[in-house]
Amino acid sequence: MADKSRPKTRKDRIMDAALRIFAEKGFQSATITEISKEAGVSEATIYEYFGTKEDLLFAIPEKITNETLEKSTKVIPYIKGVEGKIRAILLFYVQLYQSNPHYSALVLLQLMSNKRFRQTPAHAAIRRSSHGLLDCIKDGIADGTFKKDSNPYLIRSMLMGTIEHLFIHWHMQGMPKRKTSIIDMLDPFIEIILDGIRTKKEESGLTLYLKMEDAHTFGKLLQKKDIEDTRGHSRKIKSDY
Amino acid sequence: MADKSRPKTRKDRIMDAALRIFAEKGFQSATITEISKEAGVSEATIYEYFGTKEDLLFAIPEKITNETLEKSTKVIPYIKGVEGKIRAILLFYVQLYQSNPHYSALVLLQLMSNKRFRQTPAHAAIRRSSHGLLDCIKDGIADGTFKKDSNPYLIRSMLMGTIEHLFIHWHMQGMPKRKTSIIDMLDPFIEIILDGIRTKKEESGLTLYLKMEDAHTFGKLLQKKDIEDTRGHSRKIKSDY
Amino acid sequence: MADKSRPKTRKDRIMDAALRIFAEKGFQSATITEISKEAGVSEATIYEYFGTKEDLLFAIPEKITNETLEKSTKVIPYIKGVEGKIRAILLFYVQLYQSNPHYSALVLLQLMSNKRFRQTPAHAAIRRSSHGLLDCIKDGIADGTFKKDSNPYLIRSMLMGTIEHLFIHWHMQGMPKRKTSIIDMLDPFIEIILDGIRTKKEESGLTLYLKMEDAHTFGKLLQKKDIEDTRGHSRKIKSDY
Amino acid sequence: MADKSRPKTRKDRIMDAALRIFAEKGFQSATITEISKEAGVSEATIYEYFGTKEDLLFAIPEKITNETLEKSTKVIPYIKGVEGKIRAILLFYVQLYQSNPHYSALVLLQLMSNKRFRQTPAHAAIRRSSHGLLDCIKDGIADGTFKKDSNPYLIRSMLMGTIEHLFIHWHMQGMPKRKTSIIDMLDPFIEIILDGIRTKKEESGLTLYLKMEDAHTFGKLLQKKDIEDTRGHSRKIKSDY
DNA sequence: CATGAATGAGACTTCATTCAT
DNA sequence: GATGAATGAAGTCTCATTCAT
């Protein structure tokens, strides 16, 4: 609980400032001058730590992605069942995007369409994570959970595309506070897609959701916000999206 | 009537050049100088027609969107059935995005994350179109085609998000030619989603899909402005996406 | 006699200013800001005409060298005799260097030691001119005017090296006005060197000098300062060099 | 006495690195950072020893010039005859320039055109050395070895200018290995010039050249610093060399 | 002594935009 | 209407130099 964060290093201050400003104004419109003022350092100091404005840009997702993936790889193996894993991975994304809006704005609005970003270690990490999701889907097809004729790449695009779309629009509308946060939409939308590719007959119901004990493990591992239950609850939602 | 392909006007040449260059290099990296060279006019001429670089940017989707929507609004009313309408709308998007890659790159990679674009007539048109899709979904819920507890906003996000995701990735990978084009994924993915929200029991089945011959007709109709019906079909697709 | 030079073009004003400032402060210490002020144009205008600070640097000797060589190639062929030609070429250099001190400072003090300058058209012109001198020397060896065992490359280095040395020191001392200008040293020093490589016995005397009529032609062709006589006259010189 | 090759002092390491880098990239393009890395010290350490980048630049020739002149002043007095002395002095230059290309590049390409260098102790030493050469020439004129009407300043410029020219070009061409090194050109070129100013009649011939054994002695003396030989030296020389 | 860390000052360069012709 | 020419404004980046430790 104690604030173990000693006075932030200059480097961290720079990255924090840069994240905020890049996210708000875009990479090109952001200026090193502004970032340096926000970080309370001189412009030259920024170049001491990051050789280039673009290096600074790419350093931000690299740091965050690494931190996040580390957690993710520790947790996912403990989740039982293909669908649970899929839910867990998507939950990771949503939580990351939601808890760090500057980061999600940066990634979804700036970096997604940056070709050089794709040659970055940060993007490699993202690809790895995305590949993990794909593997879960393939496993589900292989073990008969999902229909044999499902296209796993398409499924993945549906899952990720929906999340990205939701966040992009949330950002573009100025991140309005809503009763129904995006995280609340996660289970309904996953359920729709999985329902569409499950080998029918079996009663979907609760067993398919991330189970109680899994969720518990999940929460502990994350050592963060409690995730008591990730079971689906598609309450009626009146979204002004 | 009049020859519709007379030597392009200066204004059109400018917009064509701008579309290509904005799409390829991004708005900020593109320069008026380069556009003027590509268009074969002087830089000053661009300012004759468009007050600002950003005005030029926004003029492009406005033109294309208007042209497209005009077609769309003529066609959709003739489609029978909620699902057919949904399919038709999405098919419009996919065809537009696929047939004009510069445009889809511009919209999906540049404009999507541009806040000022949202106050633009072009974006208003896009919103209208998007609203049409939402209305179809709501109609489907109201008339019992879809489950009562479906969240229409979420459904729309799934539909649009998937399409956008597929195109964004296609662009970011350099628009590779694939055996399975995105248009081939449309039916499978729509079916998965609709299947997940349909009030079951009723045999949805094949009749609801846009059939081969219908698709053909559809294509012709788009040209012709005469539209009869658009039922679907879902071919098996092995995508290497 | 009328001043045929209309108001100098911007480009010329820039080059004039740049020559003066580069010569005085050196390339690196000179700033575009200063040049632009001196030339009475904006900095951006300089980049309109010259893509780069270095491009501007190299454009200066290119222009001057071309102008000069043009004259030179028109005159030299009319000079009779190997020694006369040698004298004429060297006279060209000395006159150019003396009449345009900024240029000689630039070439001798800045460009001489600039490796990229050697890949420049201007330097190619200089090499051509230098090669012409070498050919004269070789001709002199071939026709028996000079000793068979003379090293023409060494001779050329002696001739050019002396001139360059004289001018470099003149510049480094702040270009003092002297009773004995460098041009006055030309004949004595040429005579010393030629005397050292001539096949002896023959009375050196006047015939070896650039002859009266040659000088006349020379002068007319140059259409410049009268060069009535370039005959050697090694007056006693008390130089404080 | 003391081991003269103990691990180099920091100061020496800095100067060595600086010499190499200044010579290769030029003063302005060289950076303190690069020099500090090459020397294996921190940038701040350089400022401990040298107040300024330019101070460091000027410290290098000062050191080398002092070392060299020390040797030179020990040797020259023992050379017999004006011409021998002249040869010896020039040989000093050529050997120094050739054996330490970084130094010659620095002096000939960087410092020669640096006005502040002229107010430096190092340059004073160079002037002194140059003055010694001038005195030899004047002595030769006074004692009838050279023609009365010779201009000693011009002669000196011819001698030094040729050497400098040869080295400058050698450097600018990337210091190619040649069968005929510059040192091999020394005698021929000196002979040409001296031949041009000698009071004729006397058979010049071989005796005037620095003889084989003299050259040998010369070389040894340079290494040994102990000079026994007291072979007759010529008439009074008014040389502060 | 030695240095890691920081920065002030300024350079080059780019580009959207204007305006007289 | 079309443009060649010019530029104001700003941005990224470099580097010699300083100073507390």
PDB file of N, CA, C and O in Angstrom, chain C residues 113-155:
ATOM      1  N   SER C 113      40.912  21.252 -48.282  1.00  0.00           N
ATOM      2  CA  SER C 113      40.979  20.156 -47.320  1.00  0.00           C
ATOM      3  C   SER C 113      39.597  19.542 -47.088  1.00  0.00           C
ATOM      4  O   SER C 113      39.376  18.868 -46.095  1.00  0.00           O
ATOM      5  N   ASN C 114      38.718  19.758 -48.025  1.00  0.00           N
ATOM      6  CA  ASN C 114      37.367  19.204 -47.898  1.00  0.00           C
ATOM      7  C   ASN C 114      37.228  18.020 -48.840  1.00  0.00           C
ATOM      8  O   ASN C 114      37.264  18.167 -50.062  1.00  0.00           O
ATOM      9  N   LYS C 115      37.042  16.869 -48.247  1.00  0.00           N
ATOM     10  CA  LYS C 115      37.052  15.671 -49.089  1.00  0.00           C
ATOM     11  C   LYS C 115      35.864  15.616 -50.040  1.00  0.00           C
ATOM     12  O   LYS C 115      36.000  15.152 -51.163  1.00  0.00           O
ATOM     13  N   ARG C 116      34.732  16.061 -49.571  1.00  0.00           N
ATOM     14  CA  ARG C 116      33.581  15.995 -50.481  1.00  0.00           C
ATOM     15  C   ARG C 116      33.713  16.963 -51.658  1.00  0.00           C
ATOM     16  O   ARG C 116      33.151  16.733 -52.723  1.00  0.00           O
ATOM     17  N   PHE C 117      34.482  18.025 -51.451  1.00  0.00           N
ATOM     18  CA  PHE C 117      34.678  18.959 -52.555  1.00  0.00           C
ATOM     19  C   PHE C 117      35.332  18.277 -53.748  1.00  0.00           C
ATOM     20  O   PHE C 117      35.120  18.660 -54.889  1.00  0.00           O
ATOM     21  N   ARG C 118      36.120  17.251 -53.449  1.00  0.00           N
ATOM     22  CA  ARG C 118      36.838  16.561 -54.529  1.00  0.00           C
ATOM     23  C   ARG C 118      35.898  15.795 -55.452  1.00  0.00           C
ATOM     24  O   ARG C 118      36.323  15.295 -56.494  1.00  0.00           O
ATOM     25  N   GLN C 119      34.659  15.629 -55.046  1.00  0.00           N
ATOM     26  CA  GLN C 119      33.723  14.891 -55.915  1.00  0.00           C
ATOM     27  C   GLN C 119      32.784  15.856 -56.617  1.00  0.00           C
ATOM     28  O   GLN C 119      31.732  15.468 -57.120  1.00  0.00           O
ATOM     29  N   THR C 120      33.201  17.063 -56.648  1.00  0.00           N
ATOM     30  CA  THR C 120      32.366  18.147 -57.132  1.00  0.00           C
ATOM     31  C   THR C 120      32.738  18.517 -58.566  1.00  0.00           C
ATOM     32  O   THR C 120      33.886  18.370 -58.967  1.00  0.00           O
ATOM     33  N   PRO C 121      31.780  18.969 -59.340  1.00  0.00           N
ATOM     34  CA  PRO C 121      32.110  19.436 -60.692  1.00  0.00           C
ATOM     35  C   PRO C 121      33.175  20.526 -60.665  1.00  0.00           C
ATOM     36  O   PRO C 121      34.041  20.582 -61.541  1.00  0.00           O
ATOM     37  N   ALA C 122      33.089  21.365 -59.658  1.00  0.00           N
ATOM     38  CA  ALA C 122      34.070  22.443 -59.576  1.00  0.00           C
ATOM     39  C   ALA C 122      35.475  21.873 -59.448  1.00  0.00           C
ATOM     40  O   ALA C 122      36.423  22.338 -60.090  1.00  0.00           O
ATOM     41  N   HIS C 123      35.596  20.863 -58.635  1.00  0.00           N
ATOM     42  CA  HIS C 123      36.928  20.295 -58.470  1.00  0.00           C
ATOM     43  C   HIS C 123      37.372  19.579 -59.733  1.00  0.00           C
ATOM     44  O   HIS C 123      38.561  19.561 -60.071  1.00  0.00           O
ATOM     45  N   ALA C 124      36.427  18.987 -60.424  1.00  0.00           N
ATOM     46  CA  ALA C 124      36.770  18.348 -61.688  1.00  0.00           C
ATOM     47  C   ALA C 124      37.350  19.375 -62.653  1.00  0.00           C
ATOM     48  O   ALA C 124      38.329  19.109 -63.354  1.00  0.00           O
ATOM     49  N   ALA C 125      36.747  20.554 -62.657  1.00  0.00           N
ATOM     50  CA  ALA C 125      37.258  21.618 -63.531  1.00  0.00           C
ATOM     51  C   ALA C 125      38.673  21.999 -63.122  1.00  0.00           C
ATOM     52  O   ALA C 125      39.560  22.197 -63.968  1.00  0.00           O
ATOM     53  N   ILE C 126      38.870  22.100 -61.828  1.00  0.00           N
ATOM     54  CA  ILE C 126      40.207  22.444 -61.344  1.00  0.00           C
ATOM     55  C   ILE C 126      41.201  21.365 -61.751  1.00  0.00           C
ATOM     56  O   ILE C 126      42.322  21.654 -62.181  1.00  0.00           O
ATOM     57  N   ARG C 127      40.792  20.132 -61.626  1.00  0.00           N
ATOM     58  CA  ARG C 127      41.686  19.038 -62.018  1.00  0.00           C
ATOM     59  C   ARG C 127      42.026  19.121 -63.505  1.00  0.00           C
ATOM     60  O   ARG C 127      43.163  18.904 -63.912  1.00  0.00           O
ATOM     61  N   ARG C 128      41.010  19.450 -64.285  1.00  0.00           N
ATOM     62  CA  ARG C 128      41.255  19.563 -65.728  1.00  0.00           C
ATOM     63  C   ARG C 128      42.301  20.637 -66.013  1.00  0.00           C
ATOM     64  O   ARG C 128      43.232  20.427 -66.785  1.00  0.00           O
ATOM     65  N   SER C 129      42.098  21.744 -65.349  1.00  0.00           N
ATOM     66  CA  SER C 129      43.048  22.828 -65.535  1.00  0.00           C
ATOM     67  C   SER C 129      44.440  22.410 -65.096  1.00  0.00           C
ATOM     68  O   SER C 129      45.442  22.669 -65.767  1.00  0.00           O
ATOM     69  N   SER C 130      44.491  21.734 -63.986  1.00  0.00           N
ATOM     70  CA  SER C 130      45.769  21.271 -63.471  1.00  0.00           C
ATOM     71  C   SER C 130      46.403  20.256 -64.418  1.00  0.00           C
ATOM     72  O   SER C 130      47.611  20.205 -64.600  1.00  0.00           O
ATOM     73  N   HIS C 131      45.545  19.492 -65.037  1.00  0.00           N
ATOM     74  CA  HIS C 131      46.035  18.516 -65.997  1.00  0.00           C
ATOM     75  C   HIS C 131      46.618  19.197 -67.222  1.00  0.00           C
ATOM     76  O   HIS C 131      47.592  18.731 -67.815  1.00  0.00           O
ATOM     77  N   GLY C 132      46.003  20.304 -67.610  1.00  0.00           N
ATOM     78  CA  GLY C 132      46.532  21.075 -68.726  1.00  0.00           C
ATOM     79  C   GLY C 132      47.954  21.528 -68.458  1.00  0.00           C
ATOM     80  O   GLY C 132      48.830  21.469 -69.337  1.00  0.00           O
ATOM     81  N   LEU C 133      48.161  21.954 -67.238  1.00  0.00           N
ATOM     82  CA  LEU C 133      49.515  22.378 -66.869  1.00  0.00           C
ATOM     83  C   LEU C 133      50.488  21.208 -66.964  1.00  0.00           C
ATOM     84  O   LEU C 133      51.601  21.326 -67.501  1.00  0.00           O
ATOM     85  N   LEU C 134      50.031  20.080 -66.471  1.00  0.00           N
ATOM     86  CA  LEU C 134      50.877  18.884 -66.523  1.00  0.00           C
ATOM     87  C   LEU C 134      51.237  18.534 -67.962  1.00  0.00           C
ATOM     88  O   LEU C 134      52.396  18.201 -68.279  1.00  0.00           O
ATOM     89  N   ASP C 135      50.258  18.643 -68.835  1.00  0.00           N
ATOM     90  CA  ASP C 135      50.510  18.318 -70.237  1.00  0.00           C
ATOM     91  C   ASP C 135      51.560  19.230 -70.846  1.00  0.00           C
ATOM     92  O   ASP C 135      52.406  18.792 -71.628  1.00  0.00           O
ATOM     93  N   CYS C 136      51.490  20.484 -70.474  1.00  0.00           N
ATOM     94  CA  CYS C 136      52.498  21.410 -70.994  1.00  0.00           C
ATOM     95  C   CYS C 136      53.887  20.955 -70.575  1.00  0.00           C
ATOM     96  O   CYS C 136      54.837  20.957 -71.375  1.00  0.00           O
ATOM     97  N   ILE C 137      53.989  20.596 -69.319  1.00  0.00           N
ATOM     98  CA  ILE C 137      55.292  20.171 -68.818  1.00  0.00           C
ATOM     99  C   ILE C 137      55.755  18.925 -69.557  1.00  0.00           C
ATOM    100  O   ILE C 137      56.899  18.812 -69.999  1.00  0.00           O
ATOM    101  N   LYS C 138      54.836  18.001 -69.723  1.00  0.00           N
ATOM    102  CA  LYS C 138      55.200  16.769 -70.449  1.00  0.00           C
ATOM    103  C   LYS C 138      55.627  17.083 -71.874  1.00  0.00           C
ATOM    104  O   LYS C 138      56.589  16.507 -72.393  1.00  0.00           O
ATOM    105  N   ASP C 139      54.895  17.999 -72.495  1.00  0.00           N
ATOM    106  CA  ASP C 139      55.259  18.409 -73.849  1.00  0.00           C
ATOM    107  C   ASP C 139      56.681  18.957 -73.863  1.00  0.00           C
ATOM    108  O   ASP C 139      57.466  18.657 -74.760  1.00  0.00           O
ATOM    109  N   GLY C 140      56.968  19.770 -72.855  1.00  0.00           N
ATOM    110  CA  GLY C 140      58.298  20.362 -72.786  1.00  0.00           C
ATOM    111  C   GLY C 140      59.375  19.306 -72.642  1.00  0.00           C
ATOM    112  O   GLY C 140      60.479  19.437 -73.202  1.00  0.00           O
ATOM    113  N   ILE C 141      59.071  18.272 -71.914  1.00  0.00           N
ATOM    114  CA  ILE C 141      60.039  17.185 -71.778  1.00  0.00           C
ATOM    115  C   ILE C 141      60.179  16.441 -73.095  1.00  0.00           C
ATOM    116  O   ILE C 141      61.274  16.128 -73.552  1.00  0.00           O
ATOM    117  N   ALA C 142      59.038  16.219 -73.731  1.00  0.00           N
ATOM    118  CA  ALA C 142      59.050  15.461 -74.980  1.00  0.00           C
ATOM    119  C   ALA C 142      59.795  16.200 -76.099  1.00  0.00           C
ATOM    120  O   ALA C 142      60.540  15.588 -76.867  1.00  0.00           O
ATOM    121  N   ASP C 143      59.596  17.502 -76.152  1.00  0.00           N
ATOM    122  CA  ASP C 143      60.209  18.246 -77.260  1.00  0.00           C
ATOM    123  C   ASP C 143      61.608  18.727 -76.938  1.00  0.00           C
ATOM    124  O   ASP C 143      62.190  19.512 -77.674  1.00  0.00           O
ATOM    125  N   GLY C 144      62.141  18.280 -75.802  1.00  0.00           N
ATOM    126  CA  GLY C 144      63.527  18.611 -75.511  1.00  0.00           C
ATOM    127  C   GLY C 144      63.734  19.944 -74.831  1.00  0.00           C
ATOM    128  O   GLY C 144      64.861  20.325 -74.537  1.00  0.00           O
ATOM    129  N   THR C 145      62.664  20.662 -74.595  1.00  0.00           N
ATOM    130  CA  THR C 145      62.825  21.929 -73.884  1.00  0.00           C
ATOM    131  C   THR C 145      63.309  21.672 -72.466  1.00  0.00           C
ATOM    132  O   THR C 145      64.168  22.392 -71.953  1.00  0.00           O
ATOM    133  N   PHE C 146      62.751  20.634 -71.858  1.00  0.00           N
ATOM    134  CA  PHE C 146      63.133  20.299 -70.482  1.00  0.00           C
ATOM    135  C   PHE C 146      63.907  18.985 -70.454  1.00  0.00           C
ATOM    136  O   PHE C 146      63.786  18.160 -71.369  1.00  0.00           O
ATOM    137  N   LYS C 147      64.641  18.838 -69.395  1.00  0.00           N
ATOM    138  CA  LYS C 147      65.464  17.629 -69.274  1.00  0.00           C
ATOM    139  C   LYS C 147      64.594  16.374 -69.308  1.00  0.00           C
ATOM    140  O   LYS C 147      63.485  16.348 -68.790  1.00  0.00           O
ATOM    141  N   LYS C 148      65.187  15.365 -69.914  1.00  0.00           N
ATOM    142  CA  LYS C 148      64.436  14.121 -70.090  1.00  0.00           C
ATOM    143  C   LYS C 148      64.061  13.478 -68.753  1.00  0.00           C
ATOM    144  O   LYS C 148      63.064  12.773 -68.633  1.00  0.00           O
ATOM    145  N   ASP C 149      64.921  13.658 -67.766  1.00  0.00           N
ATOM    146  CA  ASP C 149      64.656  12.959 -66.501  1.00  0.00           C
ATOM    147  C   ASP C 149      63.814  13.784 -65.522  1.00  0.00           C
ATOM    148  O   ASP C 149      63.714  13.451 -64.353  1.00  0.00           O
ATOM    149  N   SER C 150      63.216  14.851 -66.020  1.00  0.00           N
ATOM    150  CA  SER C 150      62.378  15.646 -65.131  1.00  0.00           C
ATOM    151  C   SER C 150      61.106  14.868 -64.775  1.00  0.00           C
ATOM    152  O   SER C 150      60.554  14.164 -65.612  1.00  0.00           O
ATOM    153  N   ASN C 151      60.679  15.059 -63.555  1.00  0.00           N
ATOM    154  CA  ASN C 151      59.424  14.443 -63.119  1.00  0.00           C
ATOM    155  C   ASN C 151      58.319  15.487 -63.266  1.00  0.00           C
ATOM    156  O   ASN C 151      58.213  16.422 -62.478  1.00  0.00           O
ATOM    157  N   PRO C 152      57.473  15.313 -64.274  1.00  0.00           N
ATOM    158  CA  PRO C 152      56.496  16.376 -64.555  1.00  0.00           C
ATOM    159  C   PRO C 152      55.531  16.618 -63.395  1.00  0.00           C
ATOM    160  O   PRO C 152      55.108  17.751 -63.174  1.00  0.00           O
ATOM    161  N   TYR C 153      55.221  15.560 -62.681  1.00  0.00           N
ATOM    162  CA  TYR C 153      54.307  15.728 -61.543  1.00  0.00           C
ATOM    163  C   TYR C 153      54.959  16.576 -60.463  1.00  0.00           C
ATOM    164  O   TYR C 153      54.328  17.435 -59.857  1.00  0.00           O
ATOM    165  N   LEU C 154      56.242  16.311 -60.274  1.00  0.00           N
ATOM    166  CA  LEU C 154      56.951  17.113 -59.280  1.00  0.00           C
ATOM    167  C   LEU C 154      57.016  18.579 -59.705  1.00  0.00           C
ATOM    168  O   LEU C 154      56.798  19.488 -58.902  1.00  0.00           O
ATOM    169  N   ILE C 155      57.308  18.782 -60.982  1.00  0.00           N
ATOM    170  CA  ILE C 155      57.376  20.159 -61.475  1.00  0.00           C
ATOM    171  C   ILE C 155      56.059  20.885 -61.240  1.00  0.00           C
ATOM    172  O   ILE C 155      56.011  22.012 -60.742  1.00  0.00           O
TER     173      ILE C 155
END
